[in-house]
Amino acid sequence: MENQGYTGRGVCVAVLDTGIYPHRDFDRRIVAFYDYIQHRSLPYDDNGHGTHVCGILAGSGAASQGRYRGIAPGCCLIGMKVLDRSGNGRKEDVLKALDWIIRNKDEYGIRIVNISVGTTYGHSTHRDVLIQGVEQAWDSGLIVVAAAGNRGPAPGSVTSPGSSRKVITVGSSDLMTGRSGVSGRGPTAECICKPDLVAPGNRVTACAPGAGNGYGVKSGTSMSTPLISGAVALMLEKYPCLTNGEVKRMLLESTDDLGLSHNQQGRGLFNLKKFLAH
């Protein structure tokens, strides 16, 4: 699916995930779809994870009379299916998707890349290749937002590519401690403090695939990440000339300290009101 009706309006977010189902809440805002798994042309999601992530980010709430509305219901979406129906994928497909985004960002108005997936490759070369990919995207001017992963709570459990120094890495504020403390924490292999900040991610209701245009509940740092991507989309609607470095600084300034270490909470819990008050 290529450039189906993109009008140049609204911030565009590319979502690397299991795909996207054309849910009623996305209206006509899915402007492109690329499938690196089965090479199908029309949007679909045989897992549900990607649709849920997109619902948190950009769902209009139309199918729930506004009850389950995303953070930025006016933004456009590009679905990049890099994970199969079991949620597994290859680093090569992630890199291909990132390369496509870099080459086409101006045509589609792509400003944000949401990566609610991560890996803990045993070999550092694989990890480094993914980090190089997202950092190339960052250096091209894109705002890359990545999940800290659900391999916590042990130190050094932030997954790649969220372990990149440059990108905005998001943990889950309500999945950091106790029996459900799965949110990845730093330091990274390069001794960088991560995540950068945290946001709610436990038992979040958002769009689910299927003809009924229903909703489902999921938990994890995957759910925290699109909350930040959506907030960034709102900010770029106000101030479209902001750079990725400026956006990251503003995000880090818009947090509430939870009293935990930087390798658990980053700068703290994201505060949307503080952020949009800039």
PDB file of C-alpha atoms in Angstrom:
ATOM      1  CA  MET A   1       0.000   0.000   0.000  1.00  0.00           C
ATOM      2  CA  GLU A   2       1.583   3.262  -1.067  1.00  0.00           C
ATOM      3  CA  ASN A   3       0.600   6.839  -0.259  1.00  0.00           C
ATOM      4  CA  GLN A   4      -3.128   6.194  -0.175  1.00  0.00           C
ATOM      5  CA  GLY A   5      -4.662   9.620   0.190  1.00  0.00           C
ATOM      6  CA  TYR A   6      -1.947  11.379   2.198  1.00  0.00           C
ATOM      7  CA  THR A   7      -2.797  15.078   2.082  1.00  0.00           C
ATOM      8  CA  GLY A   8       0.153  16.533   3.964  1.00  0.00           C
ATOM      9  CA  ARG A   9      -1.991  17.300   7.031  1.00  0.00           C
ATOM     10  CA  GLY A  10      -1.081  16.134  10.489  1.00  0.00           C
ATOM     11  CA  VAL A  11       2.086  14.706  11.957  1.00  0.00           C
ATOM     12  CA  CYS A  12       2.904  11.259  10.598  1.00  0.00           C
ATOM     13  CA  VAL A  13       4.157   8.439  12.849  1.00  0.00           C
ATOM     14  CA  ALA A  14       5.758   5.249  11.525  1.00  0.00           C
ATOM     15  CA  VAL A  15       5.061   2.256  13.785  1.00  0.00           C
ATOM     16  CA  LEU A  16       7.328  -0.796  13.584  1.00  0.00           C
ATOM     17  CA  ASP A  17       5.310  -3.683  14.995  1.00  0.00           C
ATOM     18  CA  THR A  18       3.041  -6.628  14.111  1.00  0.00           C
ATOM     19  CA  GLY A  19       1.033  -4.535  11.651  1.00  0.00           C
ATOM     20  CA  ILE A  20      -2.119  -2.469  11.950  1.00  0.00           C
ATOM     21  CA  TYR A  21      -5.766  -3.425  11.500  1.00  0.00           C
ATOM     22  CA  PRO A  22      -7.911  -0.736   9.780  1.00  0.00           C
ATOM     23  CA  HIS A  23      -9.960  -0.123  12.914  1.00  0.00           C
ATOM     24  CA  ARG A  24     -12.745   2.446  12.817  1.00  0.00           C
ATOM     25  CA  ASP A  25     -10.763   4.563  15.313  1.00  0.00           C
ATOM     26  CA  PHE A  26      -8.060   5.186  12.709  1.00  0.00           C
ATOM     27  CA  ASP A  27     -10.530   6.753  10.254  1.00  0.00           C
ATOM     28  CA  ARG A  28      -8.628   7.328   6.991  1.00  0.00           C
ATOM     29  CA  ARG A  29      -5.349   8.107   8.720  1.00  0.00           C
ATOM     30  CA  ILE A  30      -3.407   4.937   7.783  1.00  0.00           C
ATOM     31  CA  VAL A  31      -1.527   6.553   4.907  1.00  0.00           C
ATOM     32  CA  ALA A  32       0.824   3.665   4.078  1.00  0.00           C
ATOM     33  CA  PHE A  33       1.475   0.049   5.027  1.00  0.00           C
ATOM     34  CA  TYR A  34       4.503  -2.135   4.383  1.00  0.00           C
ATOM     35  CA  ASP A  35       4.610  -5.833   5.208  1.00  0.00           C
ATOM     36  CA  TYR A  36       8.085  -7.339   5.573  1.00  0.00           C
ATOM     37  CA  ILE A  37       6.710 -10.721   6.720  1.00  0.00           C
ATOM     38  CA  GLN A  38       4.120 -11.893   4.170  1.00  0.00           C
ATOM     39  CA  HIS A  39       4.439  -8.988   1.711  1.00  0.00           C
ATOM     40  CA  ARG A  40       0.733  -8.274   1.637  1.00  0.00           C
ATOM     41  CA  SER A  41      -0.413  -4.895   0.332  1.00  0.00           C
ATOM     42  CA  LEU A  42      -3.399  -4.040   2.552  1.00  0.00           C
ATOM     43  CA  PRO A  43      -3.161  -3.271   6.290  1.00  0.00           C
ATOM     44  CA  TYR A  44      -3.662  -6.225   8.648  1.00  0.00           C
ATOM     45  CA  ASP A  45      -2.476  -7.426  12.048  1.00  0.00           C
ATOM     46  CA  ASP A  46      -2.450 -11.159  12.802  1.00  0.00           C
ATOM     47  CA  ASN A  47      -1.207 -10.635  16.359  1.00  0.00           C
ATOM     48  CA  GLY A  48      -2.925  -7.521  17.732  1.00  0.00           C
ATOM     49  CA  HIS A  49       0.083  -5.888  19.374  1.00  0.00           C
ATOM     50  CA  GLY A  50       0.638  -3.284  16.655  1.00  0.00           C
ATOM     51  CA  THR A  51      -3.037  -2.316  16.473  1.00  0.00           C
ATOM     52  CA  HIS A  52      -3.113  -1.863  20.249  1.00  0.00           C
ATOM     53  CA  VAL A  53       0.004   0.324  20.138  1.00  0.00           C
ATOM     54  CA  CYS A  54      -1.497   2.447  17.354  1.00  0.00           C
ATOM     55  CA  GLY A  55      -4.730   2.795  19.328  1.00  0.00           C
ATOM     56  CA  ILE A  56      -2.867   4.219  22.332  1.00  0.00           C
ATOM     57  CA  LEU A  57      -1.023   6.562  20.020  1.00  0.00           C
ATOM     58  CA  ALA A  58      -3.729   7.737  17.649  1.00  0.00           C
ATOM     59  CA  GLY A  59      -7.140   6.103  18.167  1.00  0.00           C
ATOM     60  CA  SER A  60     -10.057   8.519  17.786  1.00  0.00           C
ATOM     61  CA  GLY A  61     -12.325   6.615  20.177  1.00  0.00           C
ATOM     62  CA  ALA A  62     -15.090   6.612  17.550  1.00  0.00           C
ATOM     63  CA  ALA A  63     -16.031   2.975  18.164  1.00  0.00           C
ATOM     64  CA  SER A  64     -16.311   3.509  21.942  1.00  0.00           C
ATOM     65  CA  GLN A  65     -18.095   6.868  21.930  1.00  0.00           C
ATOM     66  CA  GLY A  66     -14.834   8.491  23.013  1.00  0.00           C
ATOM     67  CA  ARG A  67     -14.169   6.230  25.985  1.00  0.00           C
ATOM     68  CA  TYR A  68     -10.936   4.729  24.628  1.00  0.00           C
ATOM     69  CA  ARG A  69      -9.219   7.573  22.845  1.00  0.00           C
ATOM     70  CA  GLY A  70      -5.558   7.766  21.910  1.00  0.00           C
ATOM     71  CA  ILE A  71      -3.143  10.556  22.822  1.00  0.00           C
ATOM     72  CA  ALA A  72      -2.954  12.138  19.347  1.00  0.00           C
ATOM     73  CA  PRO A  73      -6.157  11.266  17.451  1.00  0.00           C
ATOM     74  CA  GLY A  74      -5.321  13.649  14.622  1.00  0.00           C
ATOM     75  CA  CYS A  75      -2.000  12.191  13.535  1.00  0.00           C
ATOM     76  CA  CYS A  76      -1.379   9.967  10.519  1.00  0.00           C
ATOM     77  CA  LEU A  77      -0.026   6.434  10.776  1.00  0.00           C
ATOM     78  CA  ILE A  78       2.285   4.278   8.710  1.00  0.00           C
ATOM     79  CA  GLY A  79       2.201   0.602   9.644  1.00  0.00           C
ATOM     80  CA  MET A  80       5.483  -1.265   9.208  1.00  0.00           C
ATOM     81  CA  LYS A  81       4.915  -4.981   9.804  1.00  0.00           C
ATOM     82  CA  VAL A  82       8.293  -6.333  10.955  1.00  0.00           C
ATOM     83  CA  LEU A  83       6.966  -8.960  13.394  1.00  0.00           C
ATOM     84  CA  ASP A  84       4.997 -12.126  12.604  1.00  0.00           C
ATOM     85  CA  ARG A  85       1.812 -13.438  14.227  1.00  0.00           C
ATOM     86  CA  SER A  86       3.844 -14.727  17.208  1.00  0.00           C
ATOM     87  CA  GLY A  87       5.595 -11.388  17.714  1.00  0.00           C
ATOM     88  CA  ASN A  88       8.913 -12.622  16.336  1.00  0.00           C
ATOM     89  CA  GLY A  89      10.995 -10.868  13.713  1.00  0.00           C
ATOM     90  CA  ARG A  90      14.393 -10.463  12.098  1.00  0.00           C
ATOM     91  CA  LYS A  91      16.782  -7.583  12.608  1.00  0.00           C
ATOM     92  CA  GLU A  92      17.170  -7.384   8.815  1.00  0.00           C
ATOM     93  CA  ASP A  93      13.497  -6.466   8.418  1.00  0.00           C
ATOM     94  CA  VAL A  94      13.710  -3.810  11.117  1.00  0.00           C
ATOM     95  CA  LEU A  95      16.698  -2.298   9.316  1.00  0.00           C
ATOM     96  CA  LYS A  96      14.869  -2.391   5.958  1.00  0.00           C
ATOM     97  CA  ALA A  97      11.893  -0.592   7.518  1.00  0.00           C
ATOM     98  CA  LEU A  98      14.130   2.067   9.059  1.00  0.00           C
ATOM     99  CA  ASP A  99      15.881   2.600   5.729  1.00  0.00           C
ATOM    100  CA  TRP A 100      12.504   3.031   3.973  1.00  0.00           C
ATOM    101  CA  ILE A 101      11.409   5.550   6.600  1.00  0.00           C
ATOM    102  CA  ILE A 102      14.595   7.604   6.226  1.00  0.00           C
ATOM    103  CA  ARG A 103      14.256   7.670   2.431  1.00  0.00           C
ATOM    104  CA  ASN A 104      10.537   8.547   2.442  1.00  0.00           C
ATOM    105  CA  LYS A 105      10.160  10.747   5.512  1.00  0.00           C
ATOM    106  CA  ASP A 106       9.807  13.971   3.540  1.00  0.00           C
ATOM    107  CA  GLU A 107       7.242  12.594   1.086  1.00  0.00           C
ATOM    108  CA  TYR A 108       4.983  11.308   3.865  1.00  0.00           C
ATOM    109  CA  GLY A 109       5.736  13.913   6.521  1.00  0.00           C
ATOM    110  CA  ILE A 110       7.130  11.292   8.917  1.00  0.00           C
ATOM    111  CA  ARG A 111       8.508  12.910  12.068  1.00  0.00           C
ATOM    112  CA  ILE A 112       8.262  10.098  14.655  1.00  0.00           C
ATOM    113  CA  VAL A 113       9.231   6.418  14.671  1.00  0.00           C
ATOM    114  CA  ASN A 114       7.600   4.262  17.377  1.00  0.00           C
ATOM    115  CA  ILE A 115       9.410   1.013  18.193  1.00  0.00           C
ATOM    116  CA  SER A 116       7.484  -0.908  20.858  1.00  0.00           C
ATOM    117  CA  VAL A 117       9.635  -3.982  20.286  1.00  0.00           C
ATOM    118  CA  GLY A 118      13.063  -5.005  21.467  1.00  0.00           C
ATOM    119  CA  THR A 119      15.523  -7.847  21.612  1.00  0.00           C
ATOM    120  CA  THR A 120      18.277  -9.144  23.825  1.00  0.00           C
ATOM    121  CA  TYR A 121      20.527 -10.722  21.226  1.00  0.00           C
ATOM    122  CA  GLY A 122      23.259 -12.800  22.788  1.00  0.00           C
ATOM    123  CA  HIS A 123      25.865 -11.464  20.379  1.00  0.00           C
ATOM    124  CA  SER A 124      26.797  -7.793  20.712  1.00  0.00           C
ATOM    125  CA  THR A 125      27.197  -7.435  16.929  1.00  0.00           C
ATOM    126  CA  HIS A 126      23.450  -7.998  16.423  1.00  0.00           C
ATOM    127  CA  ARG A 127      22.617  -5.485  19.129  1.00  0.00           C
ATOM    128  CA  ASP A 128      25.017  -2.934  17.668  1.00  0.00           C
ATOM    129  CA  VAL A 129      23.511  -3.275  14.177  1.00  0.00           C
ATOM    130  CA  LEU A 130      20.052  -2.422  15.509  1.00  0.00           C
ATOM    131  CA  ILE A 131      21.429   0.500  17.490  1.00  0.00           C
ATOM    132  CA  GLN A 132      23.238   1.779  14.412  1.00  0.00           C
ATOM    133  CA  GLY A 133      19.954   1.571  12.493  1.00  0.00           C
ATOM    134  CA  VAL A 134      17.946   3.665  14.946  1.00  0.00           C
ATOM    135  CA  GLU A 135      20.791   6.132  15.391  1.00  0.00           C
ATOM    136  CA  GLN A 136      20.977   6.620  11.641  1.00  0.00           C
ATOM    137  CA  ALA A 137      17.243   7.409  11.744  1.00  0.00           C
ATOM    138  CA  TRP A 138      17.826   9.830  14.640  1.00  0.00           C
ATOM    139  CA  ASP A 139      20.701  11.516  12.811  1.00  0.00           C
ATOM    140  CA  SER A 140      18.415  12.036   9.803  1.00  0.00           C
ATOM    141  CA  GLY A 141      16.199  14.202  12.035  1.00  0.00           C
ATOM    142  CA  LEU A 142      13.566  11.645  13.028  1.00  0.00           C
ATOM    143  CA  ILE A 143      12.324  11.381  16.610  1.00  0.00           C
ATOM    144  CA  VAL A 144      12.773   7.731  17.572  1.00  0.00           C
ATOM    145  CA  VAL A 145      10.826   6.487  20.604  1.00  0.00           C
ATOM    146  CA  ALA A 146      11.634   2.956  21.787  1.00  0.00           C
ATOM    147  CA  ALA A 147      10.460   0.646  24.570  1.00  0.00           C
ATOM    148  CA  ALA A 148      12.766  -0.286  27.432  1.00  0.00           C
ATOM    149  CA  GLY A 149      11.514  -3.867  27.152  1.00  0.00           C
ATOM    150  CA  ASN A 150       9.963  -6.284  29.625  1.00  0.00           C
ATOM    151  CA  ARG A 151      13.087  -8.182  30.722  1.00  0.00           C
ATOM    152  CA  GLY A 152      13.437  -6.400  34.105  1.00  0.00           C
ATOM    153  CA  PRO A 153      13.886  -5.865  36.924  1.00  0.00           C
ATOM    154  CA  ALA A 154      17.555  -6.908  36.838  1.00  0.00           C
ATOM    155  CA  PRO A 155      20.139  -4.206  36.052  1.00  0.00           C
ATOM    156  CA  GLY A 156      21.194  -4.114  32.407  1.00  0.00           C
ATOM    157  CA  SER A 157      17.860  -5.443  31.132  1.00  0.00           C
ATOM    158  CA  VAL A 158      16.925  -2.646  28.704  1.00  0.00           C
ATOM    159  CA  THR A 159      16.429  -4.257  25.293  1.00  0.00           C
ATOM    160  CA  SER A 160      17.911  -3.139  21.980  1.00  0.00           C
ATOM    161  CA  PRO A 161      17.346  -0.737  20.248  1.00  0.00           C
ATOM    162  CA  GLY A 162      16.042   1.053  23.363  1.00  0.00           C
ATOM    163  CA  SER A 163      19.565   0.819  24.753  1.00  0.00           C
ATOM    164  CA  SER A 164      20.739   3.411  22.215  1.00  0.00           C
ATOM    165  CA  ARG A 165      22.198   6.551  23.764  1.00  0.00           C
ATOM    166  CA  LYS A 166      20.404   8.817  21.294  1.00  0.00           C
ATOM    167  CA  VAL A 167      16.811   7.596  21.112  1.00  0.00           C
ATOM    168  CA  ILE A 168      14.046   8.304  23.636  1.00  0.00           C
ATOM    169  CA  THR A 169      13.677   5.150  25.744  1.00  0.00           C
ATOM    170  CA  VAL A 170      10.447   4.586  27.678  1.00  0.00           C
ATOM    171  CA  GLY A 171       9.858   2.338  30.675  1.00  0.00           C
ATOM    172  CA  SER A 172       6.575   1.549  32.473  1.00  0.00           C
ATOM    173  CA  SER A 173       5.924   3.504  35.642  1.00  0.00           C
ATOM    174  CA  ASP A 174       3.519   0.884  36.998  1.00  0.00           C
ATOM    175  CA  LEU A 175       5.672  -2.130  36.062  1.00  0.00           C
ATOM    176  CA  MET A 176       8.908  -1.205  37.830  1.00  0.00           C
ATOM    177  CA  THR A 177       8.559  -2.753  41.270  1.00  0.00           C
ATOM    178  CA  GLY A 178       7.040  -5.776  42.994  1.00  0.00           C
ATOM    179  CA  ARG A 179       6.023  -9.022  41.330  1.00  0.00           C
ATOM    180  CA  SER A 180       5.100  -7.208  38.117  1.00  0.00           C
ATOM    181  CA  GLY A 181       8.393  -5.273  37.966  1.00  0.00           C
ATOM    182  CA  VAL A 182       9.261  -6.266  34.395  1.00  0.00           C
ATOM    183  CA  SER A 183      10.152  -2.838  33.013  1.00  0.00           C
ATOM    184  CA  GLY A 184      13.706  -2.916  31.666  1.00  0.00           C
ATOM    185  CA  ARG A 185      16.306  -0.961  33.561  1.00  0.00           C
ATOM    186  CA  GLY A 186      19.867   0.188  32.945  1.00  0.00           C
ATOM    187  CA  PRO A 187      22.667   0.676  32.861  1.00  0.00           C
ATOM    188  CA  THR A 188      23.251  -0.402  29.267  1.00  0.00           C
ATOM    189  CA  ALA A 189      26.323  -2.315  28.113  1.00  0.00           C
ATOM    190  CA  GLU A 190      27.886   1.108  27.447  1.00  0.00           C
ATOM    191  CA  CYS A 191      27.077   2.229  31.037  1.00  0.00           C
ATOM    192  CA  ILE A 192      24.370   4.649  29.907  1.00  0.00           C
ATOM    193  CA  CYS A 193      21.507   5.351  32.304  1.00  0.00           C
ATOM    194  CA  LYS A 194      18.245   4.145  30.762  1.00  0.00           C
ATOM    195  CA  PRO A 195      15.281   4.475  30.430  1.00  0.00           C
ATOM    196  CA  ASP A 196      14.971   8.207  29.790  1.00  0.00           C
ATOM    197  CA  LEU A 197      11.515   8.439  31.404  1.00  0.00           C
ATOM    198  CA  VAL A 198       8.544   6.262  32.322  1.00  0.00           C
ATOM    199  CA  ALA A 199       4.805   6.283  31.591  1.00  0.00           C
ATOM    200  CA  PRO A 200       1.852   4.054  32.555  1.00  0.00           C
ATOM    201  CA  GLY A 201       1.818   0.680  30.816  1.00  0.00           C
ATOM    202  CA  ASN A 202      -0.155  -1.759  32.974  1.00  0.00           C
ATOM    203  CA  ARG A 203      -3.551  -3.023  31.768  1.00  0.00           C
ATOM    204  CA  VAL A 204      -4.094  -0.415  29.071  1.00  0.00           C
ATOM    205  CA  THR A 205      -7.245  -0.636  26.945  1.00  0.00           C
ATOM    206  CA  ALA A 206      -6.893   0.190  23.240  1.00  0.00           C
ATOM    207  CA  CYS A 207      -7.887  -0.945  19.743  1.00  0.00           C
ATOM    208  CA  ALA A 208      -7.983  -4.642  18.829  1.00  0.00           C
ATOM    209  CA  PRO A 209      -8.101  -6.165  15.328  1.00  0.00           C
ATOM    210  CA  GLY A 210     -11.342  -7.629  14.050  1.00  0.00           C
ATOM    211  CA  ALA A 211     -14.504  -6.711  12.181  1.00  0.00           C
ATOM    212  CA  GLY A 212     -16.192  -5.700  15.431  1.00  0.00           C
ATOM    213  CA  ASN A 213     -13.845  -2.724  15.889  1.00  0.00           C
ATOM    214  CA  GLY A 214     -13.389  -3.740  19.503  1.00  0.00           C
ATOM    215  CA  TYR A 215     -10.803  -3.147  22.202  1.00  0.00           C
ATOM    216  CA  GLY A 216      -8.420  -5.213  24.262  1.00  0.00           C
ATOM    217  CA  VAL A 217      -6.226  -4.923  27.337  1.00  0.00           C
ATOM    218  CA  LYS A 218      -2.436  -5.288  27.212  1.00  0.00           C
ATOM    219  CA  SER A 219       0.478  -4.499  29.538  1.00  0.00           C
ATOM    220  CA  GLY A 220       4.143  -3.688  29.096  1.00  0.00           C
ATOM    221  CA  THR A 221       6.615  -1.022  28.096  1.00  0.00           C
ATOM    222  CA  SER A 222       5.152  -1.451  24.590  1.00  0.00           C
ATOM    223  CA  MET A 223       2.060   0.328  25.893  1.00  0.00           C
ATOM    224  CA  SER A 224       4.031   3.130  27.563  1.00  0.00           C
ATOM    225  CA  THR A 225       5.996   3.965  24.415  1.00  0.00           C
ATOM    226  CA  PRO A 226       3.135   5.148  22.140  1.00  0.00           C
ATOM    227  CA  LEU A 227       1.911   7.409  24.925  1.00  0.00           C
ATOM    228  CA  ILE A 228       5.166   9.338  24.546  1.00  0.00           C
ATOM    229  CA  SER A 229       5.050   9.175  20.735  1.00  0.00           C
ATOM    230  CA  GLY A 230       1.526  10.579  20.816  1.00  0.00           C
ATOM    231  CA  ALA A 231       2.570  13.398  23.143  1.00  0.00           C
ATOM    232  CA  VAL A 232       5.404  14.264  20.769  1.00  0.00           C
ATOM    233  CA  ALA A 233       2.938  14.346  17.857  1.00  0.00           C
ATOM    234  CA  LEU A 234       0.797  16.844  19.770  1.00  0.00           C
ATOM    235  CA  MET A 235       3.842  19.022  20.439  1.00  0.00           C
ATOM    236  CA  LEU A 236       4.892  18.954  16.788  1.00  0.00           C
ATOM    237  CA  GLU A 237       1.398  20.048  15.783  1.00  0.00           C
ATOM    238  CA  LYS A 238       1.990  23.147  17.931  1.00  0.00           C
ATOM    239  CA  TYR A 239       5.642  23.683  17.034  1.00  0.00           C
ATOM    240  CA  PRO A 240       6.510  21.857  13.800  1.00  0.00           C
ATOM    241  CA  CYS A 241      10.041  23.247  13.603  1.00  0.00           C
ATOM    242  CA  LEU A 242      11.281  21.537  16.791  1.00  0.00           C
ATOM    243  CA  THR A 243      14.303  19.279  16.364  1.00  0.00           C
ATOM    244  CA  ASN A 244      14.547  15.789  17.852  1.00  0.00           C
ATOM    245  CA  GLY A 245      17.116  17.024  20.358  1.00  0.00           C
ATOM    246  CA  GLU A 246      14.818  19.837  21.486  1.00  0.00           C
ATOM    247  CA  VAL A 247      11.880  17.425  21.838  1.00  0.00           C
ATOM    248  CA  LYS A 248      13.947  15.011  23.931  1.00  0.00           C
ATOM    249  CA  ARG A 249      15.076  17.815  26.232  1.00  0.00           C
ATOM    250  CA  MET A 250      11.486  19.020  26.669  1.00  0.00           C
ATOM    251  CA  LEU A 251      10.330  15.491  27.501  1.00  0.00           C
ATOM    252  CA  LEU A 252      13.007  15.069  30.161  1.00  0.00           C
ATOM    253  CA  GLU A 253      12.020  18.409  31.682  1.00  0.00           C
ATOM    254  CA  SER A 254       8.357  17.288  31.859  1.00  0.00           C
ATOM    255  CA  THR A 255       8.591  14.530  34.464  1.00  0.00           C
ATOM    256  CA  ASP A 256       7.719  13.971  38.114  1.00  0.00           C
ATOM    257  CA  ASP A 257      10.381  12.320  40.264  1.00  0.00           C
ATOM    258  CA  LEU A 258       9.190   8.997  41.718  1.00  0.00           C
ATOM    259  CA  GLY A 259      12.147   8.732  44.082  1.00  0.00           C
ATOM    260  CA  LEU A 260      13.712   5.757  42.318  1.00  0.00           C
ATOM    261  CA  SER A 261      17.116   5.431  40.682  1.00  0.00           C
ATOM    262  CA  HIS A 262      17.726   6.837  37.213  1.00  0.00           C
ATOM    263  CA  ASN A 263      18.241   3.315  35.921  1.00  0.00           C
ATOM    264  CA  GLN A 264      14.684   2.475  36.990  1.00  0.00           C
ATOM    265  CA  GLN A 265      12.668   5.623  36.316  1.00  0.00           C
ATOM    266  CA  GLY A 266      14.951   7.722  34.139  1.00  0.00           C
ATOM    267  CA  ARG A 267      14.048  11.344  34.839  1.00  0.00           C
ATOM    268  CA  GLY A 268      10.701  10.212  36.260  1.00  0.00           C
ATOM    269  CA  LEU A 269       7.018   9.846  35.380  1.00  0.00           C
ATOM    270  CA  PHE A 270       5.987  11.714  32.241  1.00  0.00           C
ATOM    271  CA  ASN A 271       3.627  14.642  32.867  1.00  0.00           C
ATOM    272  CA  LEU A 272       1.666  15.525  29.738  1.00  0.00           C
ATOM    273  CA  LYS A 273       0.394  18.851  31.118  1.00  0.00           C
ATOM    274  CA  LYS A 274       3.946  19.993  31.883  1.00  0.00           C
ATOM    275  CA  PHE A 275       5.076  18.938  28.435  1.00  0.00           C
ATOM    276  CA  LEU A 276       2.325  20.717  26.508  1.00  0.00           C
ATOM    277  CA  ALA A 277       2.798  23.850  28.644  1.00  0.00           C
ATOM    278  CA  HIS A 278       6.155  24.531  26.984  1.00  0.00           C
TER     279      HIS A 278
END
